[in-house]
Phi, psi and omega in degrees: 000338195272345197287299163326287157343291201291320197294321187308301161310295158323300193304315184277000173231097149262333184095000186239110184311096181252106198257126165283098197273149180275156191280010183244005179096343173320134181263155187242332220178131158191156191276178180301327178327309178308323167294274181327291183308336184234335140096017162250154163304157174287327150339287159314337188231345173266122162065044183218318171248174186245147185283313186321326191290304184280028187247173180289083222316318193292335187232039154304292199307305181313327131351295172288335196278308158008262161276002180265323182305351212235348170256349176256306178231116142319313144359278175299349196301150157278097180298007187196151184173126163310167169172147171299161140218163189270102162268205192313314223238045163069037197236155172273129179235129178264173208209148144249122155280134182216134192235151192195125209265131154258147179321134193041044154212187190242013171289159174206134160288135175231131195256160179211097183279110199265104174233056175276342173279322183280310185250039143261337152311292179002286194309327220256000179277311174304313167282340123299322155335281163344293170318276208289331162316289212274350183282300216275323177296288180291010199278146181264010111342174168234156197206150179208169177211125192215127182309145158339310196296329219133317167303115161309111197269296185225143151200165195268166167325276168354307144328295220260340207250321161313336206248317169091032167249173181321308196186148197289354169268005162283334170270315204295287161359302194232016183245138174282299175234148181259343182301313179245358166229025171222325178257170194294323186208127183316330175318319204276351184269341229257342158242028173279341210252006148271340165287332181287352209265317191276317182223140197312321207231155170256126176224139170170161178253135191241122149311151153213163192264114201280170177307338191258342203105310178308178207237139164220131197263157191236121211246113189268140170201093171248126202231140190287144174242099200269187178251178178314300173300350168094355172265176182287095166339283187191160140214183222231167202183169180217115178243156165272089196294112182258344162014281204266355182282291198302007170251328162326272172335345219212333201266333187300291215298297181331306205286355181246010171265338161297302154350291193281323155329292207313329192307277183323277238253342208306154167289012178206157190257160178264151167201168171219118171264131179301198221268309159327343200077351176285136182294107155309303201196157190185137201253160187267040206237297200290340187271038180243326174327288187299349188076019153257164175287178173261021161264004203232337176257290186305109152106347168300284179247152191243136165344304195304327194288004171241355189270151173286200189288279193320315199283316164312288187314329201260336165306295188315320172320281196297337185294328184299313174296329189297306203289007155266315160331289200095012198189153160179132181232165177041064190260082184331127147206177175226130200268113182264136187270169186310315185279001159085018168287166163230157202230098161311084176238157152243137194269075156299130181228168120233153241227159167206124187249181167263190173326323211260339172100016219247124175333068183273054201062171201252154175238110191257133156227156209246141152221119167339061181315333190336302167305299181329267175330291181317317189294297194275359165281334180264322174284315163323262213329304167325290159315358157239355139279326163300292181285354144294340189270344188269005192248312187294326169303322165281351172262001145298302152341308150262003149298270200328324190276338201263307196242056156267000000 
């Protein structure tokens, strides 16, 4: 009786849904575990069911081979095996089993270990897995993996067709170190893995050397994957082919260092004034005219601040007119240079407004009146000698006429 107790006492706290099935399969016996996992009385279920009711109609027969097997030679039998089971209210529960005969009968213990929580992580692992295979194979990125050593673990198409090899089981083949058969100089490797040393992530554009030789830069955000003990596993990265963008960027910036030159160096001066008459921008043909500097001009001084008295009041007039016009041509001044010179210039101007019509600075050019001015100054002068030489011929003529 006391053995019977003590047997009693184990069977109900194994902690397992355990049942004692009869050889026609009849359950004869189960613990309160059993009551949970299926959600039946024991009442219900000792010398009322069959473990078959709570299995899976596809996996009886297998089931059935089992156990008929397990009566001829135990031994061969599978003492342990995964499986679905049905409880009452039809919902699937995985289970690990472990089955076992007892000795000098035709009874068998079946423990039913509920691991359903485990293999929906599984599933669901299995199925991120999947997920992130198919991101990293199909991404129109490039995704890589590269051993501590060097060495190429995985990388996607996308990767390998940048590089201009066939498939990524062609780069992983044949590039070995990536320090000496991918990037332009072993530096680069040597400073994403000291940037890593510092920080989670390395971002920077690193050239590399395709298959054909030529170079493609690659704008990289690559990060350490460590082991448990904390050294490096691998790492894994994403790159951008920027190649043809950084030759864009590069065909840009000449064009605007051309730009800027034609600006800058042009043979005449540029200028742009605010609404105000304030120097905006001023190019380095005019300030070399005036002797100033552009620090000293921009945002400082106003046109009107070269101009003399008299000269000043007829700017403020055309200017006034110019920002309503919108235009102004060949407008004469003389210009006092820093050094207290004077400067003959002409002004072509057009105005840049907004949506609203509203003045936002002037687009300007300056020109070296000087000749010009000179030229009319040698034609007055010409010209007044010429009517003093046509004023003395007439008052010879008119010698000539008296005494004759």
């Amino acid at each position: 009786c006391e053995s019977e107790n003590k047997y009693h006492t184990i069977f109900e706290n194994t902690g397992t849904a355990t049942l004692i099935v009869e050889d026609d399969t009849t359950i004869s016996l189960a613990n309160k575990e059993v009551e949970r996992l299926f959600h039946y009385t024991r009442d219900e279920l000792e010398g009322k069911k069959s473990w078959k009711d709570f299995k899976l109609q596809e996996d009886i027969e297998q089931l059935m081979e089992y156990h008929r097997l397990r009566r001829v030679n135990p031994e061969a039998a599978p003492k342990n095996y995964e499986m679905k089971v049905i409880d009452r209210f039809g919902s699937l529960r995985d289970v690990y089993v472990t089955v076992a005969m007892i000795p000098g009968t035709s009874k068998s213990v079946v423990s039913l270990l509920e691991i359903t929580h485990l293999k929906n992580m599984e599933r669901a692992l299995t199925k991120s897995e999947a997920l992130y295979r198919n991101l990293f194979e199909n991404a129109s990125i490039g995704m890589f993996q590269i051993s501590p050593e060097g060495g190429f673990l995985r990388c996607n198409k996308a990767f390998s067709e940048m590089l201009g090899y066939e498939s990524p089981e062609e780069v992983v083949s044949s590039v070995f170190n990536t320090a000496t058969n991918l990037h332009t100089t072993p530096e680069n490797r040597d400073l994403i893995l000291s940037t890593l040393e510092e920080r989670e992530w390395f971002y920077g554009e690193i050239p590399h050397i395709r298959k054909d030789g030529s170079i493609m830069i690659g704008k990289m955000a690559i990060r350490r994957m460590l082991n448990s003990d904390g050294t490096i596993a691998y790492l894994e990265g994403i790159a951008e082919d920027i190649t043809e963008k950084k030759k864009v960027e590069e065909q840009l910036k000449r064009y605007a260092e051309e730009i800027t030159d034609l600006y800058e160096n042009a043979p005449c001066g540029y200028h742009s004034l605010a609404e105000d008459g304030t120097y905006l921008r001023v190019n380095r043909t005019e300030l070399s005219w005036l002797g100033y500097s552009r620090e000293e001009m921009v945002g400082k001084m106003k046109f009107s601040d070269l101009l003399s008295a008299e000269e000043k009041a007829l700017f403020m007039t055309k200017f006034s007119d110019f920002k309503k016009r919108g235009w102004a041509r060949d407008h004469e001044y003389t210009v006092i240079r820093k050094d207290g010179s004077r400067l003959p210039v002409l002004i072509n101007a057009t105005a840049v407004s907004d949506e609203n019509g509203r003045y936002l600075m002037s687009r300007g050019s300056l020109f070296d009146n000087s000749d010009r001015k000179h030229a009319e100054e040698s034609l007055l002068e010409r010209e007044k000698e010429l009517r003093v030489k046509a004023q003395n011929l007439q008052e010879v003529n008119t010698t000539l006429n008296v005494l004759l």
